[in-house]
PDB file of C-alpha atoms in Angstrom:
ATOM      1  CA  MET A   1    -118.872 137.630  82.890  1.00 40.00           C
ATOM      2  CA  SER A   2    -118.520 137.669  86.652  1.00 41.00           C
ATOM      3  CA  ALA A   3    -115.297 136.544  88.245  1.00 41.00           C
ATOM      4  CA  THR A   4    -115.181 132.985  89.524  1.00 45.00           C
ATOM      5  CA  ASN A   5    -112.580 131.592  91.915  1.00 46.00           C
ATOM      6  CA  PRO A   6    -110.240 129.637  89.572  1.00 43.00           C
ATOM      7  CA  SER A   7    -109.745 126.859  92.113  1.00 46.00           C
ATOM      8  CA  ASN A   8    -113.513 126.404  92.417  1.00 73.00           C
ATOM      9  CA  LEU A   9    -113.886 126.446  88.635  1.00 82.00           C
ATOM     10  CA  ALA A  10    -111.207 123.784  88.309  1.00 84.00           C
ATOM     11  CA  GLU A  11    -113.156 121.572  90.717  1.00 88.00           C
ATOM     12  CA  LEU A  12    -116.399 121.730  88.736  1.00 94.00           C
ATOM     13  CA  PRO A  13    -117.414 118.473  87.011  1.00 95.00           C
ATOM     14  CA  GLN A  14    -116.957 118.611  83.229  1.00 93.00           C
ATOM     15  CA  LEU A  15    -120.355 117.068  82.255  1.00 97.00           C
ATOM     16  CA  ASP A  16    -118.878 115.811  78.980  1.00 96.00           C
ATOM     17  CA  SER A  17    -119.418 112.061  79.429  1.00 97.00           C
ATOM     18  CA  ASP A  18    -122.146 110.340  77.408  1.00 97.00           C
ATOM     19  CA  TYR A  19    -125.656 109.652  78.647  1.00 98.00           C
ATOM     20  CA  THR A  20    -126.761 106.646  76.614  1.00 97.00           C
ATOM     21  CA  LEU A  21    -130.188 106.778  74.995  1.00 98.00           C
ATOM     22  CA  THR A  22    -132.051 103.710  73.787  1.00 98.00           C
ATOM     23  CA  ALA A  23    -133.749 103.486  70.399  1.00 98.00           C
ATOM     24  CA  GLU A  24    -137.064 103.228  72.282  1.00 98.00           C
ATOM     25  CA  GLN A  25    -136.457 106.510  74.103  1.00 98.00           C
ATOM     26  CA  THR A  26    -135.620 108.357  70.902  1.00 98.00           C
ATOM     27  CA  ALA A  27    -138.670 106.920  69.151  1.00 98.00           C
ATOM     28  CA  SER A  28    -140.882 107.869  72.104  1.00 98.00           C
ATOM     29  CA  TYR A  29    -139.646 111.458  72.036  1.00 98.00           C
ATOM     30  CA  GLN A  30    -140.168 111.787  68.300  1.00 98.00           C
ATOM     31  CA  LYS A  31    -143.700 110.375  68.587  1.00 98.00           C
ATOM     32  CA  ASN A  32    -144.844 112.304  71.656  1.00 98.00           C
ATOM     33  CA  GLY A  33    -142.728 115.464  71.543  1.00 98.00           C
ATOM     34  CA  HIS A  34    -141.528 115.007  75.133  1.00 98.00           C
ATOM     35  CA  ILE A  35    -139.672 112.565  77.380  1.00 98.00           C
ATOM     36  CA  LEU A  36    -138.410 112.179  80.956  1.00 98.00           C
ATOM     37  CA  LEU A  37    -134.803 111.055  81.407  1.00 98.00           C
ATOM     38  CA  LYS A  38    -133.587 110.078  84.861  1.00 98.00           C
ATOM     39  CA  GLY A  39    -130.270 110.952  86.447  1.00 98.00           C
ATOM     40  CA  ILE A  40    -128.684 113.056  83.710  1.00 98.00           C
ATOM     41  CA  VAL A  41    -126.755 114.886  86.427  1.00 98.00           C
ATOM     42  CA  THR A  42    -125.572 112.935  89.472  1.00 98.00           C
ATOM     43  CA  PRO A  43    -126.198 114.181  93.034  1.00 97.00           C
ATOM     44  CA  GLU A  44    -122.465 114.877  93.428  1.00 97.00           C
ATOM     45  CA  GLU A  45    -122.351 116.908  90.205  1.00 97.00           C
ATOM     46  CA  MET A  46    -125.470 118.838  91.171  1.00 97.00           C
ATOM     47  CA  SER A  47    -123.955 119.717  94.556  1.00 96.00           C
ATOM     48  CA  PHE A  48    -121.454 121.892  92.659  1.00 96.00           C
ATOM     49  CA  TYR A  49    -123.837 123.525  90.202  1.00 97.00           C
ATOM     50  CA  GLU A  50    -127.042 124.168  92.192  1.00 97.00           C
ATOM     51  CA  PRO A  51    -125.430 126.738  94.530  1.00 96.00           C
ATOM     52  CA  LEU A  52    -123.921 128.609  91.572  1.00 96.00           C
ATOM     53  CA  ILE A  53    -127.215 128.834  89.731  1.00 97.00           C
ATOM     54  CA  GLU A  54    -129.293 129.635  92.837  1.00 97.00           C
ATOM     55  CA  GLN A  55    -126.926 132.434  93.869  1.00 96.00           C
ATOM     56  CA  THR A  56    -126.879 133.924  90.362  1.00 96.00           C
ATOM     57  CA  VAL A  57    -130.689 133.891  90.147  1.00 96.00           C
ATOM     58  CA  ARG A  58    -130.906 135.586  93.530  1.00 93.00           C
ATOM     59  CA  GLN A  59    -128.408 138.252  92.472  1.00 94.00           C
ATOM     60  CA  HIS A  60    -130.271 139.057  89.250  1.00 93.00           C
ATOM     61  CA  ASN A  61    -133.867 138.849  90.482  1.00 90.00           C
ATOM     62  CA  TYR A  62    -135.052 142.444  90.635  1.00 76.00           C
ATOM     63  CA  ASN A  63    -138.757 141.673  91.069  1.00 71.00           C
ATOM     64  CA  THR A  64    -139.756 143.047  94.474  1.00 62.00           C
ATOM     65  CA  LYS A  65    -143.529 142.989  93.931  1.00 60.00           C
ATOM     66  CA  PRO A  66    -145.339 140.341  96.054  1.00 64.00           C
ATOM     67  CA  VAL A  67    -146.525 137.277  94.104  1.00 60.00           C
ATOM     68  CA  GLU A  68    -150.194 138.057  94.665  1.00 61.00           C
ATOM     69  CA  GLU A  69    -149.804 141.509  93.068  1.00 58.00           C
ATOM     70  CA  ARG A  70    -148.328 140.255  89.782  1.00 55.00           C
ATOM     71  CA  ASP A  71    -150.081 139.239  86.552  1.00 60.00           C
ATOM     72  CA  THR A  72    -150.431 135.579  85.577  1.00 58.00           C
ATOM     73  CA  TYR A  73    -147.072 135.471  83.782  1.00 53.00           C
ATOM     74  CA  GLY A  74    -145.312 137.173  86.698  1.00 54.00           C
ATOM     75  CA  LYS A  75    -146.833 134.765  89.205  1.00 53.00           C
ATOM     76  CA  ALA A  76    -145.631 131.750  87.240  1.00 57.00           C
ATOM     77  CA  PHE A  77    -141.906 132.037  87.930  1.00 68.00           C
ATOM     78  CA  ILE A  78    -138.782 134.093  88.450  1.00 89.00           C
ATOM     79  CA  GLN A  79    -137.181 134.103  84.993  1.00 92.00           C
ATOM     80  CA  ILE A  80    -133.490 134.890  84.480  1.00 95.00           C
ATOM     81  CA  CYS A  81    -131.989 134.307  81.017  1.00 96.00           C
ATOM     82  CA  ASN A  82    -128.539 133.519  79.646  1.00 97.00           C
ATOM     83  CA  LEU A  83    -126.945 132.729  82.980  1.00 98.00           C
ATOM     84  CA  TRP A  84    -124.100 131.170  80.983  1.00 98.00           C
ATOM     85  CA  GLN A  85    -122.856 134.676  80.248  1.00 97.00           C
ATOM     86  CA  MET A  86    -122.972 135.714  83.907  1.00 96.00           C
ATOM     87  CA  ASN A  87    -120.839 133.022  85.516  1.00 95.00           C
ATOM     88  CA  GLU A  88    -118.035 130.814  84.169  1.00 95.00           C
ATOM     89  CA  GLY A  89    -119.209 127.852  86.215  1.00 96.00           C
ATOM     90  CA  ILE A  90    -122.741 128.087  84.847  1.00 97.00           C
ATOM     91  CA  GLU A  91    -121.246 128.429  81.361  1.00 97.00           C
ATOM     92  CA  ARG A  92    -119.736 124.972  81.823  1.00 97.00           C
ATOM     93  CA  PHE A  93    -123.172 123.631  82.823  1.00 98.00           C
ATOM     94  CA  VAL A  94    -125.153 125.237  79.992  1.00 98.00           C
ATOM     95  CA  LEU A  95    -122.633 124.379  77.261  1.00 98.00           C
ATOM     96  CA  ALA A  96    -122.202 120.814  78.527  1.00 98.00           C
ATOM     97  CA  ARG A  97    -121.596 118.248  75.809  1.00 98.00           C
ATOM     98  CA  ARG A  98    -123.617 115.624  77.727  1.00 98.00           C
ATOM     99  CA  PHE A  99    -126.842 117.629  77.491  1.00 98.00           C
ATOM    100  CA  ALA A 100    -126.263 118.801  73.921  1.00 98.00           C
ATOM    101  CA  LYS A 101    -125.629 115.281  72.636  1.00 98.00           C
ATOM    102  CA  ILE A 102    -128.927 114.103  74.149  1.00 98.00           C
ATOM    103  CA  ALA A 103    -130.736 117.026  72.489  1.00 98.00           C
ATOM    104  CA  ALA A 104    -129.221 116.236  69.086  1.00 98.00           C
ATOM    105  CA  GLU A 105    -129.957 112.514  69.322  1.00 98.00           C
ATOM    106  CA  LEU A 106    -133.569 113.017  70.410  1.00 98.00           C
ATOM    107  CA  MET A 107    -134.180 115.328  67.442  1.00 98.00           C
ATOM    108  CA  GLY A 108    -132.216 113.118  65.061  1.00 98.00           C
ATOM    109  CA  VAL A 109    -129.827 115.879  63.956  1.00 98.00           C
ATOM    110  CA  ASP A 110    -126.031 115.956  63.655  1.00 98.00           C
ATOM    111  CA  GLY A 111    -125.414 119.018  65.807  1.00 98.00           C
ATOM    112  CA  VAL A 112    -127.027 121.635  68.029  1.00 98.00           C
ATOM    113  CA  ARG A 113    -126.459 125.251  69.005  1.00 98.00           C
ATOM    114  CA  ILE A 114    -127.598 127.089  72.113  1.00 98.00           C
ATOM    115  CA  TYR A 115    -130.630 129.318  71.595  1.00 97.00           C
ATOM    116  CA  HIS A 116    -130.553 130.547  75.181  1.00 97.00           C
ATOM    117  CA  ASP A 117    -130.893 129.303  78.740  1.00 98.00           C
ATOM    118  CA  GLN A 118    -133.441 130.273  81.392  1.00 97.00           C
ATOM    119  CA  ALA A 119    -133.650 129.730  85.110  1.00 97.00           C
ATOM    120  CA  LEU A 120    -137.334 129.299  85.979  1.00 95.00           C
ATOM    121  CA  PHE A 121    -137.749 129.431  89.742  1.00 95.00           C
ATOM    122  CA  LYS A 122    -141.351 129.037  90.938  1.00 92.00           C
ATOM    123  CA  GLU A 123    -141.688 130.699  94.336  1.00 91.00           C
ATOM    124  CA  PRO A 124    -143.718 129.346  97.272  1.00 90.00           C
ATOM    125  CA  GLY A 125    -147.275 130.302  96.424  1.00 88.00           C
ATOM    126  CA  GLY A 126    -146.337 130.873  92.786  1.00 88.00           C
ATOM    127  CA  GLY A 127    -149.074 130.476  90.206  1.00 84.00           C
ATOM    128  CA  HIS A 128    -149.581 127.962  87.427  1.00 86.00           C
ATOM    129  CA  THR A 129    -147.915 128.286  84.036  1.00 86.00           C
ATOM    130  CA  PRO A 130    -150.720 128.479  81.434  1.00 89.00           C
ATOM    131  CA  TRP A 131    -150.970 126.262  78.363  1.00 89.00           C
ATOM    132  CA  HIS A 132    -148.643 127.473  75.621  1.00 91.00           C
ATOM    133  CA  GLN A 133    -146.189 126.576  72.871  1.00 90.00           C
ATOM    134  CA  ASP A 134    -142.651 127.880  73.364  1.00 93.00           C
ATOM    135  CA  GLN A 135    -141.953 128.386  69.681  1.00 93.00           C
ATOM    136  CA  VAL A 136    -144.635 131.056  69.401  1.00 91.00           C
ATOM    137  CA  TYR A 137    -141.876 133.299  70.791  1.00 92.00           C
ATOM    138  CA  TRP A 138    -139.023 132.049  68.607  1.00 94.00           C
ATOM    139  CA  PRO A 139    -138.153 133.466  65.152  1.00 94.00           C
ATOM    140  CA  LEU A 140    -136.860 130.116  63.878  1.00 93.00           C
ATOM    141  CA  GLU A 141    -137.687 128.517  60.539  1.00 89.00           C
ATOM    142  CA  THR A 142    -137.329 124.940  61.753  1.00 94.00           C
ATOM    143  CA  PRO A 143    -139.227 122.340  63.803  1.00 94.00           C
ATOM    144  CA  ASN A 144    -135.910 121.136  65.233  1.00 97.00           C
ATOM    145  CA  THR A 145    -135.875 122.926  68.568  1.00 98.00           C
ATOM    146  CA  ILE A 146    -135.842 121.294  71.984  1.00 98.00           C
ATOM    147  CA  THR A 147    -135.812 122.381  75.628  1.00 98.00           C
ATOM    148  CA  LEU A 148    -134.083 120.640  78.523  1.00 98.00           C
ATOM    149  CA  TRP A 149    -136.038 121.296  81.772  1.00 98.00           C
ATOM    150  CA  MET A 150    -134.086 120.184  84.847  1.00 98.00           C
ATOM    151  CA  PRO A 151    -134.925 120.602  88.544  1.00 98.00           C
ATOM    152  CA  LEU A 152    -131.912 121.553  90.623  1.00 98.00           C
ATOM    153  CA  VAL A 153    -133.636 120.339  93.801  1.00 98.00           C
ATOM    154  CA  PRO A 154    -136.135 117.500  94.304  1.00 97.00           C
ATOM    155  CA  ILE A 155    -139.680 118.484  93.327  1.00 96.00           C
ATOM    156  CA  SER A 156    -142.646 116.757  94.909  1.00 94.00           C
ATOM    157  CA  GLU A 157    -145.701 115.219  93.302  1.00 92.00           C
ATOM    158  CA  GLU A 158    -147.841 118.270  94.130  1.00 90.00           C
ATOM    159  CA  VAL A 159    -145.442 120.612  92.321  1.00 91.00           C
ATOM    160  CA  GLY A 160    -144.461 118.038  89.762  1.00 85.00           C
ATOM    161  CA  SER A 161    -143.198 118.219  86.227  1.00 91.00           C
ATOM    162  CA  MET A 162    -144.932 120.008  83.399  1.00 93.00           C
ATOM    163  CA  THR A 163    -147.962 118.471  81.711  1.00 96.00           C
ATOM    164  CA  PHE A 164    -147.479 117.781  77.997  1.00 98.00           C
ATOM    165  CA  VAL A 165    -150.035 117.156  75.251  1.00 96.00           C
ATOM    166  CA  ASP A 166    -148.857 113.994  73.513  1.00 98.00           C
ATOM    167  CA  GLY A 167    -147.990 114.451  69.837  1.00 97.00           C
ATOM    168  CA  SER A 168    -148.948 118.127  69.771  1.00 95.00           C
ATOM    169  CA  HIS A 169    -145.552 119.088  68.295  1.00 96.00           C
ATOM    170  CA  THR A 170    -146.637 117.634  64.959  1.00 94.00           C
ATOM    171  CA  SER A 171    -149.357 120.297  64.597  1.00 89.00           C
ATOM    172  CA  GLY A 172    -146.917 123.208  64.442  1.00 81.00           C
ATOM    173  CA  TYR A 173    -148.230 126.728  65.031  1.00 79.00           C
ATOM    174  CA  MET A 174    -151.567 126.179  66.843  1.00 75.00           C
ATOM    175  CA  SER A 175    -152.191 129.585  68.407  1.00 73.00           C
ATOM    176  CA  ARG A 176    -150.596 133.030  68.350  1.00 70.00           C
ATOM    177  CA  GLN A 177    -151.472 133.572  72.000  1.00 67.00           C
ATOM    178  CA  PHE A 178    -148.622 134.133  74.431  1.00 67.00           C
ATOM    179  CA  ILE A 179    -148.561 132.769  78.007  1.00 66.00           C
ATOM    180  CA  SER A 180    -151.660 134.247  79.621  1.00 71.00           C
ATOM    181  CA  ASP A 181    -155.061 133.507  81.097  1.00 75.00           C
ATOM    182  CA  GLU A 182    -156.427 133.674  77.543  1.00 78.00           C
ATOM    183  CA  SER A 183    -153.968 131.073  76.224  1.00 77.00           C
ATOM    184  CA  HIS A 184    -154.817 128.758  79.114  1.00 80.00           C
ATOM    185  CA  LYS A 185    -158.534 129.034  78.446  1.00 83.00           C
ATOM    186  CA  THR A 186    -158.384 128.803  74.658  1.00 83.00           C
ATOM    187  CA  LEU A 187    -155.836 125.996  74.430  1.00 88.00           C
ATOM    188  CA  GLY A 188    -157.352 124.177  77.408  1.00 87.00           C
ATOM    189  CA  SER A 189    -160.743 124.146  75.676  1.00 88.00           C
ATOM    190  CA  TYR A 190    -159.098 122.887  72.488  1.00 87.00           C
ATOM    191  CA  ILE A 191    -157.326 120.057  74.332  1.00 90.00           C
ATOM    192  CA  GLU A 192    -160.487 118.963  76.135  1.00 90.00           C
ATOM    193  CA  GLY A 193    -162.674 119.360  73.063  1.00 92.00           C
ATOM    194  CA  LYS A 194    -160.398 117.147  70.985  1.00 91.00           C
ATOM    195  CA  GLY A 195    -159.893 114.674  73.840  1.00 93.00           C
ATOM    196  CA  LEU A 196    -156.119 114.903  73.457  1.00 94.00           C
ATOM    197  CA  SER A 197    -153.994 112.701  75.676  1.00 97.00           C
ATOM    198  CA  LYS A 198    -151.708 114.327  78.237  1.00 97.00           C
ATOM    199  CA  THR A 199    -148.688 113.209  80.252  1.00 97.00           C
ATOM    200  CA  ASN A 200    -147.381 114.479  83.579  1.00 96.00           C
ATOM    201  CA  TYR A 201    -144.254 112.846  84.986  1.00 96.00           C
ATOM    202  CA  GLY A 202    -144.976 113.771  88.590  1.00 95.00           C
ATOM    203  CA  ALA A 203    -142.216 114.060  91.174  1.00 96.00           C
ATOM    204  CA  MET A 204    -138.666 114.470  89.891  1.00 97.00           C
ATOM    205  CA  SER A 205    -135.246 114.228  91.487  1.00 98.00           C
ATOM    206  CA  ALA A 206    -132.565 116.876  91.121  1.00 98.00           C
ATOM    207  CA  GLY A 207    -130.669 116.052  87.921  1.00 98.00           C
ATOM    208  CA  ASP A 208    -133.591 114.348  86.180  1.00 98.00           C
ATOM    209  CA  ALA A 209    -134.790 116.215  83.102  1.00 98.00           C
ATOM    210  CA  THR A 210    -137.634 116.411  80.675  1.00 98.00           C
ATOM    211  CA  PHE A 211    -137.028 117.336  77.056  1.00 98.00           C
ATOM    212  CA  HIS A 212    -139.798 118.779  74.883  1.00 98.00           C
ATOM    213  CA  ALA A 213    -140.087 120.123  71.355  1.00 98.00           C
ATOM    214  CA  GLY A 214    -140.653 123.798  70.668  1.00 97.00           C
ATOM    215  CA  TRP A 215    -144.176 123.178  69.383  1.00 95.00           C
ATOM    216  CA  THR A 216    -145.250 120.782  72.162  1.00 97.00           C
ATOM    217  CA  LEU A 217    -148.217 122.163  74.109  1.00 95.00           C
ATOM    218  CA  HIS A 218    -147.511 122.207  77.834  1.00 93.00           C
ATOM    219  CA  SER A 219    -148.395 123.783  81.159  1.00 92.00           C
ATOM    220  CA  ALA A 220    -147.236 123.531  84.773  1.00 91.00           C
ATOM    221  CA  PRO A 221    -149.037 123.644  88.119  1.00 89.00           C
ATOM    222  CA  GLY A 222    -148.516 126.278  90.777  1.00 91.00           C
ATOM    223  CA  ASN A 223    -146.323 125.800  93.820  1.00 93.00           C
ATOM    224  CA  PRO A 224    -148.437 125.260  96.969  1.00 93.00           C
ATOM    225  CA  THR A 225    -145.384 124.269  99.030  1.00 92.00           C
ATOM    226  CA  GLY A 226    -143.156 126.435 101.200  1.00 92.00           C
ATOM    227  CA  THR A 227    -139.997 125.783  99.161  1.00 93.00           C
ATOM    228  CA  MET A 228    -138.699 127.222  95.902  1.00 94.00           C
ATOM    229  CA  ARG A 229    -139.055 125.068  92.764  1.00 94.00           C
ATOM    230  CA  GLU A 230    -135.609 125.589  91.243  1.00 97.00           C
ATOM    231  CA  VAL A 231    -135.490 124.661  87.560  1.00 97.00           C
ATOM    232  CA  MET A 232    -132.854 125.331  84.917  1.00 98.00           C
ATOM    233  CA  THR A 233    -133.727 125.147  81.230  1.00 98.00           C
ATOM    234  CA  ILE A 234    -131.543 125.085  78.127  1.00 98.00           C
ATOM    235  CA  ILE A 235    -133.015 125.613  74.662  1.00 98.00           C
ATOM    236  CA  TYR A 236    -131.264 124.094  71.654  1.00 98.00           C
ATOM    237  CA  VAL A 237    -131.733 124.604  67.931  1.00 98.00           C
ATOM    238  CA  ALA A 238    -130.401 122.261  65.269  1.00 97.00           C
ATOM    239  CA  ASP A 239    -127.132 123.364  63.689  1.00 97.00           C
ATOM    240  CA  GLY A 240    -127.455 124.325  60.024  1.00 94.00           C
ATOM    241  CA  VAL A 241    -130.694 126.328  60.209  1.00 93.00           C
ATOM    242  CA  ASN A 242    -129.917 128.546  57.249  1.00 86.00           C
ATOM    243  CA  THR A 243    -133.020 130.715  57.248  1.00 85.00           C
ATOM    244  CA  MET A 244    -133.990 132.904  60.168  1.00 92.00           C
ATOM    245  CA  ALA A 245    -137.750 133.462  60.091  1.00 91.00           C
ATOM    246  CA  ASN A 246    -139.196 136.889  59.406  1.00 90.00           C
ATOM    247  CA  PRO A 247    -140.562 137.997  62.810  1.00 91.00           C
ATOM    248  CA  ASP A 248    -144.366 138.090  62.659  1.00 90.00           C
ATOM    249  CA  SER A 249    -144.900 139.431  66.189  1.00 91.00           C
ATOM    250  CA  SER A 250    -143.296 141.872  68.604  1.00 91.00           C
ATOM    251  CA  ALA A 251    -142.170 138.942  70.776  1.00 91.00           C
ATOM    252  CA  ARG A 252    -140.369 137.249  67.879  1.00 93.00           C
ATOM    253  CA  GLU A 253    -138.821 140.536  66.842  1.00 94.00           C
ATOM    254  CA  SER A 254    -137.565 141.019  70.396  1.00 94.00           C
ATOM    255  CA  ASP A 255    -136.172 137.481  70.518  1.00 95.00           C
ATOM    256  CA  LEU A 256    -134.377 137.994  67.215  1.00 95.00           C
ATOM    257  CA  LYS A 257    -132.657 141.136  68.499  1.00 95.00           C
ATOM    258  CA  THR A 258    -131.897 139.667  71.918  1.00 96.00           C
ATOM    259  CA  TRP A 259    -130.732 136.127  71.157  1.00 95.00           C
ATOM    260  CA  PHE A 260    -129.423 136.545  67.576  1.00 96.00           C
ATOM    261  CA  PRO A 261    -127.820 139.994  67.678  1.00 95.00           C
ATOM    262  CA  GLY A 262    -126.971 141.305  64.217  1.00 94.00           C
ATOM    263  CA  VAL A 263    -128.798 138.486  62.414  1.00 95.00           C
ATOM    264  CA  LYS A 264    -131.549 139.418  59.952  1.00 93.00           C
ATOM    265  CA  ALA A 265    -134.481 137.438  58.588  1.00 91.00           C
ATOM    266  CA  GLY A 266    -133.337 135.036  55.882  1.00 92.00           C
ATOM    267  CA  GLU A 267    -129.807 134.738  57.288  1.00 94.00           C
ATOM    268  CA  PRO A 268    -128.329 131.693  59.092  1.00 94.00           C
ATOM    269  CA  ALA A 269    -129.390 131.307  62.733  1.00 94.00           C
ATOM    270  CA  VAL A 270    -125.898 131.875  64.098  1.00 95.00           C
ATOM    271  CA  SER A 271    -124.436 134.613  66.299  1.00 96.00           C
ATOM    272  CA  PRO A 272    -121.811 134.798  69.082  1.00 96.00           C
ATOM    273  CA  LEU A 273    -124.668 133.977  71.525  1.00 97.00           C
ATOM    274  CA  ASN A 274    -125.421 130.676  69.761  1.00 97.00           C
ATOM    275  CA  PRO A 275    -122.287 128.528  70.071  1.00 97.00           C
ATOM    276  CA  LEU A 276    -122.146 125.076  68.549  1.00 98.00           C
ATOM    277  CA  VAL A 277    -122.170 122.768  71.576  1.00 98.00           C
ATOM    278  CA  TYR A 278    -122.316 119.356  69.908  1.00 98.00           C
ATOM    279  CA  LYS A 279    -121.447 117.983  66.482  1.00 98.00           C
ATOM    280  CA  LYS A 280    -121.685 114.300  65.617  1.00 94.00           C
TER     281      LYS A 280
END
């Protein structure tokens, strides 16, 4: 973990106070598989954390190839994972009780562990993120996974939030395709053919967040603006998942080795990289 000025660390907001959810919000999430929550992080709190995360992403972004020369996945975003291990200040953000409690309450579980975090920065001119399901990548034998997706800076209507397919999380494994032009075409045709309803939350303020289930179909537009779309994500899995899935793809095998080091199929989904961050 990189050194952080202790005085600066001491000044960082704790992010352990409660964000109160209504019964209607929880029911909406469980029905649709996604929700927008406003003002989870205040502007003052974000003024401490955004510079830390932005600087860490910049330090660990080794992609020097121009956007137009990358494949579809590479054009979609700069992706840096497990920032919580790189910086003590970001560790406080990622392991925040406030976020974890929301995740647990939306899923209706007693506790949650970190799966991993990801900074997803979409560069000016960056491409769209194709239709996909996150959990295609995850070797987890549970539907109780959820992702917090939070802009660190305001994002305009033209960049916007992700687009979610309402209720798609209830269908489970819909396609083995990873994020690609093929997944966008195949899943897009399926969505249109079935006439499935979609939701896009539009412009978001820094500190707002969407939450979506691991099986919720979603995509995101490109970035036609001249500014970076800075987004931080945190993935949670319900505590007590006692059976790690047997990896059925190279991506799931890689995730198992990377995010659950030393854990084998059939064992509990717990490793030093998956701390318990909230328990009711």
